[in-house]
Amino acid sequence: MPGGGGVVRGDRILAAEHALGLLEGAELLEARRREATDAAFAAEVAAWAEDFAGALSGEFDEVLPSPAVRAGLDRRLFGEEKQGGWSLSGAFGWLTAGLATAALAGVLFLTPFGEIPDGPRPTALAQLASEDGSFRAVAMLDAIDHKVDLAIIEGAPPEGRVFELWVVRGDLAPVSLGVVDGRGATAVVPDRVVRASGDVAFAVSLEPLGGSPDGTPSQIVAVQPTEGL
Amino acid sequence: MTTRADIEDMIARCALGDRAALSALYDATSAKLLGVALRILQDRSAAEDALQDAYVKIWHNADRYRSGTWSPMTWLITIARNTAIDRKRTTREMSGLEGHIETLASDKPDPEDEAIAASEARRVIACMETLPEDRARAIRQVYLEGVSYADCAEGFGIPLNTVRTWLRRGLISLRECLGAVAS
């Protein structure tokens, strides 16, 4: 049940619209940002979702998925982890493939990577930039807890699109680290990427709202290798 | 039978990277979540793709699940719903297809859907029934089929802003009713 304190009526209705999935474009982005940063608003969204689910979710039928869904899921999450051998050529193989499919492949940009120590914790840094300079960001990877922080310095996705952060390593397909919410993102590099060998690159792509529809980057904005974990 | 506590436990273990927990969670919930995606997307193949995307998100976001705020089934259903709605909107944008309102199927509620407290559900259903019939129907279609304001405007043949004002009024009435029943 939504609480009374802290949430004004306009917000309450906005939360309902968000819980129903009615918001689009800038309003949707703003609602997602608030859900991530404003606990009262997030609780309001959850309360509405609970109410709607309570009243209506019984009407969703149960339909057994085909076995291919589970097999594909396993492949995507825990896929064949080929070890060793690869290094940089694999990443550039993928980048070339990305180039072939990316609509605006011209924005691909590479500069030498840098690794800087940050106090006692080893931190790898990748400075991402689009070729025309309209997009700049920094990805910082903590080599101990494998947490990556992305901060966007310049650039915003066009209306109705979002940025998505990816990690690329060895001959693994690019692994999504999630949609970038507002000016930055924090994610943990999945274990299978940590365990794989080869250089690490981070990439930012432009995606439809909600993120890549097929689990691969749609349109690469910037990509930047950094050194191994 | 899988209880709410079982599902919460599976999500908690997913957050720790336990693959067996994801497998168990998939066994327990994938049929329901496919039902969600199928109702919204009306296409088996698209719904199965959305289902796979939903479990990828569930796996990666399991550590963000907060049991105090969300019931586990609502959380899972919300992820599946949002994934399917995103896919529906993206597909429509890409293909330029017109949105449309599906005729509302009169499926019976699933009595096995015990993850959601029955009394709470009855309370919301009772309040939905106090709304004007067309408004309640629109809210049901938005929830169950993921229709957008643009879809509603087209379906009802009225301008989008009017639809929004009209539906928001319905949501305000619903909240007032829920508040009154609760207090």
PDB file of C-alpha atoms in Angstrom, chain A residues 1-2 9-14 16-24 27-28 32 35 42-74 76-78 81 160-161 175-176 186 188 190-192 195 208-215, chain B residues 19 22-24 26-27 30-32 34-36 38-40 44 48-49 51-53 55-57 59-60 64 69-71 74 77-78 81-82 85-87 89-90 92-94 105 107-110 113 116 120-121 123-125 128 139-140 142-144 147-150 164 167-168 171-172 174-176 178-179 182:
ATOM      1  CA  MET A   1       0.000   0.000   0.000  1.00  0.00           C
ATOM      2  CA  PRO A   2       1.537   3.325  -1.007  1.00  0.00           C
ATOM      3  CA  ARG A   9      -0.434  13.211  -5.884  1.00  0.00           C
ATOM      4  CA  GLY A  10       1.127  14.041  -9.258  1.00  0.00           C
ATOM      5  CA  ASP A  11       4.032  11.746  -8.432  1.00  0.00           C
ATOM      6  CA  ARG A  12       1.676   9.052  -7.312  1.00  0.00           C
ATOM      7  CA  ILE A  13      -0.071   9.046 -10.678  1.00  0.00           C
ATOM      8  CA  LEU A  14       3.257   9.247 -12.503  1.00  0.00           C
ATOM      9  CA  ALA A  16       1.156   4.407 -11.584  1.00  0.00           C
ATOM     10  CA  GLU A  17       1.810   5.250 -15.220  1.00  0.00           C
ATOM     11  CA  HIS A  18       5.377   4.010 -14.839  1.00  0.00           C
ATOM     12  CA  ALA A  19       4.233   0.796 -13.168  1.00  0.00           C
ATOM     13  CA  LEU A  20       1.836   0.232 -16.067  1.00  0.00           C
ATOM     14  CA  GLY A  21       4.548   0.873 -18.658  1.00  0.00           C
ATOM     15  CA  LEU A  22       2.696   3.845 -20.129  1.00  0.00           C
ATOM     16  CA  LEU A  23       5.559   6.307 -20.084  1.00  0.00           C
ATOM     17  CA  GLU A  24       7.741   6.781 -23.139  1.00  0.00           C
ATOM     18  CA  GLU A  27       9.257  10.854 -19.258  1.00  0.00           C
ATOM     19  CA  LEU A  28      10.255   7.197 -19.109  1.00  0.00           C
ATOM     20  CA  ARG A  32      13.636   5.351 -14.331  1.00  0.00           C
ATOM     21  CA  GLU A  35      13.060   5.044  -9.396  1.00  0.00           C
ATOM     22  CA  ALA A  42      10.438   3.658  -6.047  1.00  0.00           C
ATOM     23  CA  ALA A  43       8.217   2.409  -3.217  1.00  0.00           C
ATOM     24  CA  GLU A  44       5.227   4.029  -4.875  1.00  0.00           C
ATOM     25  CA  VAL A  45       6.000   2.304  -8.191  1.00  0.00           C
ATOM     26  CA  ALA A  46       6.396  -1.030  -6.396  1.00  0.00           C
ATOM     27  CA  ALA A  47       3.117  -0.543  -4.536  1.00  0.00           C
ATOM     28  CA  TRP A  48       1.224   0.118  -7.751  1.00  0.00           C
ATOM     29  CA  ALA A  49       2.886  -2.859  -9.455  1.00  0.00           C
ATOM     30  CA  GLU A  50       1.821  -4.975  -6.493  1.00  0.00           C
ATOM     31  CA  ASP A  51      -1.757  -3.738  -6.724  1.00  0.00           C
ATOM     32  CA  PHE A  52      -2.042  -4.289 -10.471  1.00  0.00           C
ATOM     33  CA  ALA A  53      -0.399  -7.699 -10.246  1.00  0.00           C
ATOM     34  CA  GLY A  54      -2.678  -8.634  -7.354  1.00  0.00           C
ATOM     35  CA  ALA A  55      -5.791  -7.779  -9.304  1.00  0.00           C
ATOM     36  CA  LEU A  56      -4.816  -8.852 -12.794  1.00  0.00           C
ATOM     37  CA  SER A  57      -1.779 -11.125 -13.042  1.00  0.00           C
ATOM     38  CA  GLY A  58      -3.941 -14.196 -12.429  1.00  0.00           C
ATOM     39  CA  GLU A  59      -5.271 -13.605 -15.917  1.00  0.00           C
ATOM     40  CA  PHE A  60      -1.937 -14.321 -17.546  1.00  0.00           C
ATOM     41  CA  ASP A  61      -2.021 -17.926 -18.732  1.00  0.00           C
ATOM     42  CA  GLU A  62       0.820 -20.309 -18.010  1.00  0.00           C
ATOM     43  CA  VAL A  63       2.486 -21.390 -21.247  1.00  0.00           C
ATOM     44  CA  LEU A  64       5.450 -23.760 -21.281  1.00  0.00           C
ATOM     45  CA  PRO A  65       8.371 -22.303 -23.247  1.00  0.00           C
ATOM     46  CA  SER A  66      10.109 -24.447 -25.856  1.00  0.00           C
ATOM     47  CA  PRO A  67      13.395 -26.060 -24.727  1.00  0.00           C
ATOM     48  CA  ALA A  68      15.333 -23.754 -27.073  1.00  0.00           C
ATOM     49  CA  VAL A  69      14.646 -20.802 -24.769  1.00  0.00           C
ATOM     50  CA  ARG A  70      16.434 -22.413 -21.865  1.00  0.00           C
ATOM     51  CA  ALA A  71      19.307 -23.624 -24.026  1.00  0.00           C
ATOM     52  CA  GLY A  72      19.710 -20.132 -25.464  1.00  0.00           C
ATOM     53  CA  LEU A  73      19.605 -18.619 -21.991  1.00  0.00           C
ATOM     54  CA  ASP A  74      22.334 -20.948 -20.753  1.00  0.00           C
ATOM     55  CA  ARG A  76      23.955 -16.387 -23.252  1.00  0.00           C
ATOM     56  CA  LEU A  77      24.671 -16.384 -19.544  1.00  0.00           C
ATOM     57  CA  PHE A  78      27.229 -19.137 -19.134  1.00  0.00           C
ATOM     58  CA  GLU A  81      34.157 -20.149 -22.236  1.00  0.00           C
ATOM     59  CA  GLY A 160      13.690   7.464 -27.355  1.00  0.00           C
ATOM     60  CA  ARG A 161      17.098   5.778 -27.243  1.00  0.00           C
ATOM     61  CA  VAL A 175      28.385  -9.021 -22.589  1.00  0.00           C
ATOM     62  CA  SER A 176      25.899  -6.359 -21.590  1.00  0.00           C
ATOM     63  CA  THR A 186      27.664   0.839 -12.044  1.00  0.00           C
ATOM     64  CA  VAL A 188      29.811  -5.930 -11.860  1.00  0.00           C
ATOM     65  CA  PRO A 190      30.224 -11.288 -14.707  1.00  0.00           C
ATOM     66  CA  ASP A 191      32.409 -14.147 -13.507  1.00  0.00           C
ATOM     67  CA  ARG A 192      32.678 -15.791 -16.885  1.00  0.00           C
ATOM     68  CA  ARG A 195      37.642 -16.015 -15.787  1.00  0.00           C
ATOM     69  CA  PRO A 208      16.118   1.243 -28.181  1.00  0.00           C
ATOM     70  CA  LEU A 209      14.517   2.020 -24.813  1.00  0.00           C
ATOM     71  CA  GLY A 210      15.025  -0.857 -22.433  1.00  0.00           C
ATOM     72  CA  GLY A 211      18.297  -1.926 -23.984  1.00  0.00           C
ATOM     73  CA  SER A 212      19.481  -4.135 -26.797  1.00  0.00           C
ATOM     74  CA  PRO A 213      16.588  -6.204 -28.117  1.00  0.00           C
ATOM     75  CA  ASP A 214      18.745  -9.187 -29.059  1.00  0.00           C
ATOM     76  CA  GLY A 215      21.580  -9.139 -26.532  1.00  0.00           C
TER      77      GLY A 215
ATOM     78  CA  ARG B  19      23.298 -21.358 -11.553  1.00  0.00           C
ATOM     79  CA  LEU B  22      18.433 -19.859 -11.778  1.00  0.00           C
ATOM     80  CA  SER B  23      17.499 -23.228 -13.195  1.00  0.00           C
ATOM     81  CA  ALA B  24      15.034 -23.837 -10.360  1.00  0.00           C
ATOM     82  CA  TYR B  26      13.185 -20.897 -14.437  1.00  0.00           C
ATOM     83  CA  ASP B  27      11.366 -24.177 -13.807  1.00  0.00           C
ATOM     84  CA  SER B  30       8.988 -19.472 -16.844  1.00  0.00           C
ATOM     85  CA  ALA B  31       5.512 -20.697 -17.852  1.00  0.00           C
ATOM     86  CA  LYS B  32       3.895 -17.771 -16.073  1.00  0.00           C
ATOM     87  CA  LEU B  34       5.923 -16.615 -20.997  1.00  0.00           C
ATOM     88  CA  GLY B  35       2.175 -16.152 -20.503  1.00  0.00           C
ATOM     89  CA  VAL B  36       2.863 -12.511 -19.668  1.00  0.00           C
ATOM     90  CA  LEU B  38       2.704 -13.831 -25.022  1.00  0.00           C
ATOM     91  CA  ARG B  39      -0.308 -11.824 -23.938  1.00  0.00           C
ATOM     92  CA  ILE B  40       1.528  -8.592 -24.677  1.00  0.00           C
ATOM     93  CA  ARG B  44       5.136 -16.986 -29.797  1.00  0.00           C
ATOM     94  CA  GLU B  48      10.115 -16.482 -26.238  1.00  0.00           C
ATOM     95  CA  ASP B  49      12.834 -13.995 -27.188  1.00  0.00           C
ATOM     96  CA  LEU B  51      11.321 -14.357 -22.050  1.00  0.00           C
ATOM     97  CA  GLN B  52      15.001 -15.098 -22.569  1.00  0.00           C
ATOM     98  CA  ASP B  53      15.855 -11.403 -22.259  1.00  0.00           C
ATOM     99  CA  TYR B  55      15.759 -14.059 -17.423  1.00  0.00           C
ATOM    100  CA  VAL B  56      19.047 -12.431 -18.440  1.00  0.00           C
ATOM    101  CA  LYS B  57      17.858  -9.288 -16.636  1.00  0.00           C
ATOM    102  CA  TRP B  59      20.018 -13.013 -13.357  1.00  0.00           C
ATOM    103  CA  HIS B  60      21.961  -9.776 -13.595  1.00  0.00           C
ATOM    104  CA  ARG B  64      18.703  -5.571  -6.565  1.00  0.00           C
ATOM    105  CA  THR B  69       9.181  -3.691  -1.294  1.00  0.00           C
ATOM    106  CA  TRP B  70       8.303  -6.287  -3.905  1.00  0.00           C
ATOM    107  CA  SER B  71       6.678  -9.669  -3.729  1.00  0.00           C
ATOM    108  CA  THR B  74       5.345  -9.235  -8.914  1.00  0.00           C
ATOM    109  CA  ILE B  77       6.245 -10.364 -13.734  1.00  0.00           C
ATOM    110  CA  THR B  78       7.212  -6.676 -13.845  1.00  0.00           C
ATOM    111  CA  ARG B  81       6.114  -7.207 -18.697  1.00  0.00           C
ATOM    112  CA  ASN B  82       8.570  -4.349 -19.181  1.00  0.00           C
ATOM    113  CA  ILE B  85       6.444  -3.891 -23.713  1.00  0.00           C
ATOM    114  CA  ASP B  86       9.855  -2.532 -24.737  1.00  0.00           C
ATOM    115  CA  ARG B  87      10.058  -5.128 -27.474  1.00  0.00           C
ATOM    116  CA  ARG B  89       7.221  -0.638 -28.861  1.00  0.00           C
ATOM    117  CA  THR B  90      10.606  -1.150 -30.521  1.00  0.00           C
ATOM    118  CA  ARG B  92       6.394  -1.114 -33.857  1.00  0.00           C
ATOM    119  CA  GLU B  93       8.790   1.806 -34.238  1.00  0.00           C
ATOM    120  CA  MET B  94      10.973  -0.215 -36.545  1.00  0.00           C
ATOM    121  CA  ALA B 105      -9.985 -12.083 -23.624  1.00  0.00           C
ATOM    122  CA  ASP B 107      -9.668 -15.665 -19.233  1.00  0.00           C
ATOM    123  CA  LYS B 108     -10.508 -16.859 -15.790  1.00  0.00           C
ATOM    124  CA  PRO B 109      -8.032 -15.915 -13.056  1.00  0.00           C
ATOM    125  CA  ASP B 110      -5.660 -18.736 -12.265  1.00  0.00           C
ATOM    126  CA  ASP B 113      -1.540 -18.045  -8.478  1.00  0.00           C
ATOM    127  CA  ILE B 116      -0.055 -12.861  -4.479  1.00  0.00           C
ATOM    128  CA  GLU B 120      -5.050  -7.760  -1.304  1.00  0.00           C
ATOM    129  CA  ALA B 121      -6.119  -8.834  -4.779  1.00  0.00           C
ATOM    130  CA  ARG B 123      -9.377  -5.276  -2.470  1.00  0.00           C
ATOM    131  CA  VAL B 124      -7.909  -4.035  -5.754  1.00  0.00           C
ATOM    132  CA  ILE B 125     -10.478  -5.889  -7.836  1.00  0.00           C
ATOM    133  CA  MET B 128     -11.417  -1.551 -10.091  1.00  0.00           C
ATOM    134  CA  ILE B 139      -6.506  -0.100 -17.275  1.00  0.00           C
ATOM    135  CA  ARG B 140      -6.902  -3.851 -17.689  1.00  0.00           C
ATOM    136  CA  VAL B 142      -2.832  -1.486 -20.452  1.00  0.00           C
ATOM    137  CA  TYR B 143      -1.725  -3.945 -17.777  1.00  0.00           C
ATOM    138  CA  LEU B 144      -2.486  -7.199 -19.543  1.00  0.00           C
ATOM    139  CA  VAL B 147      -1.161  -1.067 -24.831  1.00  0.00           C
ATOM    140  CA  SER B 148       0.165   2.491 -24.901  1.00  0.00           C
ATOM    141  CA  TYR B 149      -1.615   5.815 -24.684  1.00  0.00           C
ATOM    142  CA  ALA B 150      -1.345   6.010 -28.479  1.00  0.00           C
ATOM    143  CA  ARG B 164      -4.122  10.467 -20.858  1.00  0.00           C
ATOM    144  CA  LEU B 167      -6.942   7.408 -17.749  1.00  0.00           C
ATOM    145  CA  ARG B 168      -5.074   9.399 -15.097  1.00  0.00           C
ATOM    146  CA  LEU B 171      -5.924   5.971 -11.656  1.00  0.00           C
ATOM    147  CA  ILE B 172      -6.622   8.772  -9.161  1.00  0.00           C
ATOM    148  CA  LEU B 174      -8.488   3.875  -8.044  1.00  0.00           C
ATOM    149  CA  ARG B 175      -5.899   5.176  -5.590  1.00  0.00           C
ATOM    150  CA  GLU B 176      -8.545   7.059  -3.607  1.00  0.00           C
ATOM    151  CA  LEU B 178      -7.599   1.812  -2.315  1.00  0.00           C
ATOM    152  CA  GLY B 179      -6.690   4.412   0.312  1.00  0.00           C
ATOM    153  CA  ALA B 182      -7.086   0.482   3.596  1.00  0.00           C
TER     154      ALA B 182
END
